[in-house]
DNA sequence: GCCAACGTTGGC
DNA sequence: GCCAACGTTGGC
């Protein structure tokens, strides 16, 4: 049994929020158009990994919930759709450029863990802080546990 | 709304 | 393959 990994995935809540995910239950994490973030989904994520849902570009930015990676990587359908804002004319069905995974809702935090709380708790080594504009970053196990504590929650087995 | 950080594009 | 110009992210 391989070791579970942990991730943090950003979304602007006015575009797609933790409440939307709670309603939808499971979604394609579509629209990633950054190679490093794509590579994480394509090469590193495994089914069963946990990820935090992070609300970006709002005040205050915060971790607001927990989800689970629930598919293998596959081609992001929106890259083939000329009507989508994520359409990529340089991509093709035979040689897709953009990959994604599905995520499913686990729980929404009753108490958001804000960016400031992460700093105050000494979690300044997080990739979130080191990799400014990267929308998917890895979270270490000790960081993951600490963040759940800050949210007043226990890990789910 | 500003702007720093930084990834991407394209001319050469 | 360098790098200037440009566009985007996202905190503040």
PDB file of C-alpha atoms (C1' of nucleotides) in Angstrom:
ATOM      1  CA  UNK A   1       0.000   0.000   0.000  1.00  0.00           C
ATOM      2  CA  UNK A   2       1.575   3.238  -1.114  1.00  0.00           C
ATOM      3  CA  UNK A   3       1.761   6.247   1.134  1.00  0.00           C
ATOM      4  CA  UNK A   4      -0.953   8.823   0.819  1.00  0.00           C
ATOM      5  CA  UNK A   5       0.042  12.276  -0.396  1.00  0.00           C
ATOM      6  CA  UNK A   6      -1.425  15.671   0.294  1.00  0.00           C
ATOM      7  CA  UNK A   7      -2.092  18.639  -1.953  1.00  0.00           C
ATOM      8  CA  UNK A   8      -3.463  22.158  -2.000  1.00  0.00           C
ATOM      9  CA  UNK A   9      -5.562  23.322  -4.936  1.00  0.00           C
ATOM     10  CA  UNK A  10      -6.560  26.925  -5.518  1.00  0.00           C
ATOM     11  CA  UNK A  11      -9.834  28.196  -6.892  1.00  0.00           C
ATOM     12  CA  UNK A  12     -11.377  31.622  -7.017  1.00  0.00           C
ATOM     13  CA  UNK A  13     -14.639  31.127  -5.134  1.00  0.00           C
ATOM     14  CA  UNK A  14     -16.648  33.479  -7.363  1.00  0.00           C
ATOM     15  CA  UNK A  15     -15.691  31.126 -10.205  1.00  0.00           C
ATOM     16  CA  UNK A  16     -15.994  27.866  -8.262  1.00  0.00           C
ATOM     17  CA  UNK A  17     -16.275  27.525  -4.487  1.00  0.00           C
ATOM     18  CA  UNK A  18     -16.256  24.816  -1.845  1.00  0.00           C
ATOM     19  CA  UNK A  19     -20.050  25.193  -1.709  1.00  0.00           C
ATOM     20  CA  UNK A  20     -20.225  24.411  -5.412  1.00  0.00           C
ATOM     21  CA  UNK A  21     -18.123  21.306  -4.846  1.00  0.00           C
ATOM     22  CA  UNK A  22     -20.326  20.239  -1.949  1.00  0.00           C
ATOM     23  CA  UNK A  23     -23.329  20.458  -4.264  1.00  0.00           C
ATOM     24  CA  UNK A  24     -21.645  18.758  -7.198  1.00  0.00           C
ATOM     25  CA  UNK A  25     -19.932  16.126  -5.039  1.00  0.00           C
ATOM     26  CA  UNK A  26     -17.386  15.255  -7.752  1.00  0.00           C
ATOM     27  CA  UNK A  27     -15.903  17.337 -10.593  1.00  0.00           C
ATOM     28  CA  UNK A  28     -13.145  17.541 -13.199  1.00  0.00           C
ATOM     29  CA  UNK A  29     -10.495  19.951 -11.952  1.00  0.00           C
ATOM     30  CA  UNK A  30     -10.544  21.650 -15.340  1.00  0.00           C
ATOM     31  CA  UNK A  31      -8.889  24.755 -16.670  1.00  0.00           C
ATOM     32  CA  UNK A  32      -5.344  24.268 -15.392  1.00  0.00           C
ATOM     33  CA  UNK A  33      -3.133  25.799 -18.089  1.00  0.00           C
ATOM     34  CA  UNK A  34       0.179  25.811 -16.307  1.00  0.00           C
ATOM     35  CA  UNK A  35       2.647  23.047 -17.102  1.00  0.00           C
ATOM     36  CA  UNK A  36       3.948  22.504 -13.600  1.00  0.00           C
ATOM     37  CA  UNK A  37       0.453  22.220 -12.140  1.00  0.00           C
ATOM     38  CA  UNK A  38      -0.482  19.877 -14.978  1.00  0.00           C
ATOM     39  CA  UNK A  39       2.567  17.730 -14.315  1.00  0.00           C
ATOM     40  CA  UNK A  40       1.554  17.356 -10.687  1.00  0.00           C
ATOM     41  CA  UNK A  41      -1.878  16.073 -11.711  1.00  0.00           C
ATOM     42  CA  UNK A  42      -0.470  13.898 -14.484  1.00  0.00           C
ATOM     43  CA  UNK A  43       2.589  12.438 -12.778  1.00  0.00           C
ATOM     44  CA  UNK A  44       2.291  12.726  -9.029  1.00  0.00           C
ATOM     45  CA  UNK A  45      -1.291  12.568  -7.838  1.00  0.00           C
ATOM     46  CA  UNK A  46      -2.683   9.157  -6.909  1.00  0.00           C
ATOM     47  CA  UNK A  47      -6.230   8.027  -6.297  1.00  0.00           C
ATOM     48  CA  UNK A  48      -6.947   8.375  -2.610  1.00  0.00           C
ATOM     49  CA  UNK A  49      -4.652  11.364  -2.071  1.00  0.00           C
ATOM     50  CA  UNK A  50      -6.165  14.177  -0.039  1.00  0.00           C
ATOM     51  CA  UNK A  51      -6.263  17.807  -1.096  1.00  0.00           C
ATOM     52  CA  UNK A  52      -7.212  21.059   0.537  1.00  0.00           C
ATOM     53  CA  UNK A  53      -9.556  23.410  -1.297  1.00  0.00           C
ATOM     54  CA  UNK A  54      -8.119  26.932  -1.144  1.00  0.00           C
ATOM     55  CA  UNK A  55     -10.070  30.102  -1.921  1.00  0.00           C
ATOM     56  CA  UNK A  56      -7.727  32.505  -3.739  1.00  0.00           C
ATOM     57  CA  UNK A  57      -8.055  36.105  -4.830  1.00  0.00           C
ATOM     58  CA  UNK A  58     -10.480  36.933  -2.032  1.00  0.00           C
ATOM     59  CA  UNK A  59     -10.166  38.516   1.374  1.00  0.00           C
ATOM     60  CA  UNK A  60      -9.114  36.625   3.329  1.00  0.00           C
ATOM     61  CA  UNK A  61      -7.562  33.862   1.255  1.00  0.00           C
ATOM     62  CA  UNK A  62      -8.107  30.592   3.118  1.00  0.00           C
ATOM     63  CA  UNK A  63      -8.239  26.821   3.161  1.00  0.00           C
ATOM     64  CA  UNK A  64     -11.941  26.055   3.337  1.00  0.00           C
ATOM     65  CA  UNK A  65     -12.325  22.316   2.945  1.00  0.00           C
ATOM     66  CA  UNK A  66     -10.979  18.886   2.156  1.00  0.00           C
ATOM     67  CA  UNK A  67     -11.365  16.660  -0.890  1.00  0.00           C
ATOM     68  CA  UNK A  68     -10.005  13.445  -2.363  1.00  0.00           C
ATOM     69  CA  UNK A  69      -8.335  12.658  -5.676  1.00  0.00           C
ATOM     70  CA  UNK A  70     -10.620  10.057  -7.230  1.00  0.00           C
ATOM     71  CA  UNK A  71      -9.508   9.355 -10.829  1.00  0.00           C
ATOM     72  CA  UNK A  72      -6.405   8.679 -12.844  1.00  0.00           C
ATOM     73  CA  UNK A  73      -5.277  11.652 -14.975  1.00  0.00           C
ATOM     74  CA  UNK A  74      -6.985  12.099 -18.348  1.00  0.00           C
ATOM     75  CA  UNK A  75      -7.314  14.755 -21.040  1.00  0.00           C
ATOM     76  CA  UNK A  76      -9.130  17.938 -20.007  1.00  0.00           C
ATOM     77  CA  UNK A  77     -12.165  18.039 -22.351  1.00  0.00           C
ATOM     78  CA  UNK A  78     -12.339  21.835 -22.292  1.00  0.00           C
ATOM     79  CA  UNK A  79      -9.133  22.098 -24.340  1.00  0.00           C
ATOM     80  CA  UNK A  80     -11.019  20.691 -27.376  1.00  0.00           C
ATOM     81  CA  UNK A  81     -14.074  22.923 -27.039  1.00  0.00           C
ATOM     82  CA  UNK A  82     -13.829  26.032 -29.239  1.00  0.00           C
ATOM     83  CA  UNK A  83     -16.501  27.710 -27.133  1.00  0.00           C
ATOM     84  CA  UNK A  84     -14.602  27.213 -23.901  1.00  0.00           C
ATOM     85  CA  UNK A  85     -12.308  29.873 -22.566  1.00  0.00           C
ATOM     86  CA  UNK A  86      -9.902  27.011 -21.920  1.00  0.00           C
ATOM     87  CA  UNK A  87      -9.847  26.003 -25.592  1.00  0.00           C
ATOM     88  CA  UNK A  88      -6.308  25.336 -26.849  1.00  0.00           C
ATOM     89  CA  UNK A  89      -5.957  25.312 -30.621  1.00  0.00           C
ATOM     90  CA  UNK A  90      -2.488  23.789 -30.347  1.00  0.00           C
ATOM     91  CA  UNK A  91      -3.857  20.719 -28.605  1.00  0.00           C
ATOM     92  CA  UNK A  92      -5.475  17.732 -30.315  1.00  0.00           C
ATOM     93  CA  UNK A  93      -7.417  14.647 -29.291  1.00  0.00           C
ATOM     94  CA  UNK A  94      -4.559  12.458 -30.491  1.00  0.00           C
ATOM     95  CA  UNK A  95      -1.975  14.516 -28.634  1.00  0.00           C
ATOM     96  CA  UNK A  96      -3.703  16.333 -25.772  1.00  0.00           C
ATOM     97  CA  UNK A  97      -1.692  18.947 -23.962  1.00  0.00           C
ATOM     98  CA  UNK A  98      -3.710  19.352 -20.766  1.00  0.00           C
ATOM     99  CA  UNK A  99      -4.504  16.648 -18.243  1.00  0.00           C
ATOM    100  CA  UNK A 100      -6.685  16.704 -15.175  1.00  0.00           C
ATOM    101  CA  UNK A 101      -7.987  14.531 -12.370  1.00  0.00           C
ATOM    102  CA  UNK A 102     -11.388  14.380 -10.726  1.00  0.00           C
ATOM    103  CA  UNK A 103     -11.776  15.421  -7.119  1.00  0.00           C
ATOM    104  CA  UNK A 104     -14.593  14.566  -4.756  1.00  0.00           C
ATOM    105  CA  UNK A 105     -15.904  16.500  -1.804  1.00  0.00           C
ATOM    106  CA  UNK A 106     -15.020  15.222   1.651  1.00  0.00           C
ATOM    107  CA  UNK A 107     -15.916  18.069   3.988  1.00  0.00           C
ATOM    108  CA  UNK A 108     -16.203  21.800   4.304  1.00  0.00           C
ATOM    109  CA  UNK A 109     -14.456  23.388   7.281  1.00  0.00           C
ATOM    110  CA  UNK A 110     -16.716  25.078   9.820  1.00  0.00           C
ATOM    111  CA  UNK A 111     -13.785  27.311  10.552  1.00  0.00           C
ATOM    112  CA  UNK A 112     -11.705  28.465   7.577  1.00  0.00           C
ATOM    113  CA  UNK A 113      -7.941  28.333   7.983  1.00  0.00           C
ATOM    114  CA  UNK A 114      -6.767  31.668   6.617  1.00  0.00           C
ATOM    115  CA  UNK A 115      -3.434  32.383   5.033  1.00  0.00           C
ATOM    116  CA  UNK A 116      -2.580  34.511   8.073  1.00  0.00           C
ATOM    117  CA  UNK A 117      -3.374  31.612  10.406  1.00  0.00           C
ATOM    118  CA  UNK A 118      -0.987  29.413   8.433  1.00  0.00           C
ATOM    119  CA  UNK A 119       1.758  32.008   8.823  1.00  0.00           C
ATOM    120  CA  UNK A 120       1.019  32.526  12.513  1.00  0.00           C
ATOM    121  CA  UNK A 121       1.174  28.758  13.066  1.00  0.00           C
ATOM    122  CA  UNK A 122       4.693  28.748  11.631  1.00  0.00           C
ATOM    123  CA  UNK A 123       3.791  26.933   8.412  1.00  0.00           C
ATOM    124  CA  UNK A 124       5.799  29.391   6.326  1.00  0.00           C
ATOM    125  CA  UNK A 125       7.784  26.598   4.682  1.00  0.00           C
ATOM    126  CA  UNK A 126       4.662  25.473   2.827  1.00  0.00           C
ATOM    127  CA  UNK A 127       4.937  25.361  -0.945  1.00  0.00           C
ATOM    128  CA  UNK A 128       1.923  27.685  -0.907  1.00  0.00           C
ATOM    129  CA  UNK A 129       4.237  30.437   0.320  1.00  0.00           C
ATOM    130  CA  UNK A 130       7.321  29.430  -1.648  1.00  0.00           C
ATOM    131  CA  UNK A 131       5.581  29.015  -5.004  1.00  0.00           C
ATOM    132  CA  UNK A 132       3.667  32.228  -5.327  1.00  0.00           C
ATOM    133  CA  UNK A 133       1.424  31.714  -8.317  1.00  0.00           C
ATOM    134  CA  UNK A 134       1.344  27.945  -8.639  1.00  0.00           C
ATOM    135  CA  UNK A 135      -2.267  26.786  -8.328  1.00  0.00           C
ATOM    136  CA  UNK A 136      -1.481  23.238  -7.176  1.00  0.00           C
ATOM    137  CA  UNK A 137       1.157  22.608  -4.525  1.00  0.00           C
ATOM    138  CA  UNK A 138       2.212  19.718  -2.344  1.00  0.00           C
ATOM    139  CA  UNK A 139       1.464  19.682   1.378  1.00  0.00           C
ATOM    140  CA  UNK A 140       3.647  17.704   3.782  1.00  0.00           C
ATOM    141  CA  UNK A 141       2.000  15.254   6.142  1.00  0.00           C
ATOM    142  CA  UNK A 142       2.922  17.266   9.231  1.00  0.00           C
ATOM    143  CA  UNK A 143       1.540  20.397   7.573  1.00  0.00           C
ATOM    144  CA  UNK A 144      -1.644  18.565   6.689  1.00  0.00           C
ATOM    145  CA  UNK A 145      -2.172  17.431  10.269  1.00  0.00           C
ATOM    146  CA  UNK A 146      -1.412  20.861  11.674  1.00  0.00           C
ATOM    147  CA  UNK A 147      -3.892  22.503   9.314  1.00  0.00           C
ATOM    148  CA  UNK A 148      -6.647  20.094  10.345  1.00  0.00           C
ATOM    149  CA  UNK A 149      -5.879  21.007  13.956  1.00  0.00           C
ATOM    150  CA  UNK A 150      -6.199  24.682  13.096  1.00  0.00           C
ATOM    151  CA  UNK A 151      -9.593  23.879  11.586  1.00  0.00           C
ATOM    152  CA  UNK A 152     -10.563  22.107  14.797  1.00  0.00           C
ATOM    153  CA  UNK A 153     -10.834  18.755  13.045  1.00  0.00           C
ATOM    154  CA  UNK A 154      -9.458  15.255  13.348  1.00  0.00           C
ATOM    155  CA  UNK A 155      -8.040  13.378  10.351  1.00  0.00           C
ATOM    156  CA  UNK A 156     -10.455  11.048   8.569  1.00  0.00           C
ATOM    157  CA  UNK A 157      -9.016   7.586   8.069  1.00  0.00           C
TER     158      UNK A 157
ATOM    159  C1'  DG B   1      -7.218  48.511  -8.167  1.00  0.00           C
ATOM    160  C1'  DC B   2      -2.246  48.156  -7.805  1.00  0.00           C
ATOM    161  C1'  DC B   3       1.598  45.793  -8.874  1.00  0.00           C
ATOM    162  C1'  DA B   4       5.283  42.153  -7.872  1.00  0.00           C
ATOM    163  C1'  DA B   5       6.314  37.721  -9.238  1.00  0.00           C
ATOM    164  C1'  DC B   6       6.890  34.894 -12.745  1.00  0.00           C
ATOM    165  C1'  DG B   7       5.427  31.867 -16.695  1.00  0.00           C
ATOM    166  C1'  DT B   8       4.927  32.150 -21.796  1.00  0.00           C
ATOM    167  C1'  DT B   9       5.669  33.805 -26.423  1.00  0.00           C
ATOM    168  C1'  DG B  10       8.089  35.000 -30.316  1.00  0.00           C
ATOM    169  C1'  DG B  11      11.663  37.743 -32.810  1.00  0.00           C
ATOM    170  C1'  DC B  12      16.204  37.386 -33.694  1.00  0.00           C
TER     171       DC B  12
ATOM    172  C1'  DG C   1      18.746  29.433 -27.253  1.00  0.00           C
ATOM    173  C1'  DC C   2      18.511  34.205 -25.481  1.00  0.00           C
ATOM    174  C1'  DC C   3      15.760  37.532 -23.652  1.00  0.00           C
ATOM    175  C1'  DA C   4      12.441  41.505 -24.083  1.00  0.00           C
ATOM    176  C1'  DA C   5       7.712  42.029 -24.176  1.00  0.00           C
ATOM    177  C1'  DC C   6       3.641  40.571 -22.621  1.00  0.00           C
ATOM    178  C1'  DG C   7      -0.056  38.365 -19.907  1.00  0.00           C
ATOM    179  C1'  DT C   8      -1.739  36.307 -15.677  1.00  0.00           C
ATOM    180  C1'  DT C   9      -2.026  35.227 -10.814  1.00  0.00           C
ATOM    181  C1'  DG C  10      -3.203  36.524  -6.569  1.00  0.00           C
ATOM    182  C1'  DG C  11      -1.861  38.979  -2.158  1.00  0.00           C
ATOM    183  C1'  DC C  12      -2.464  43.233  -0.334  1.00  0.00           C
TER     184       DC C  12
END
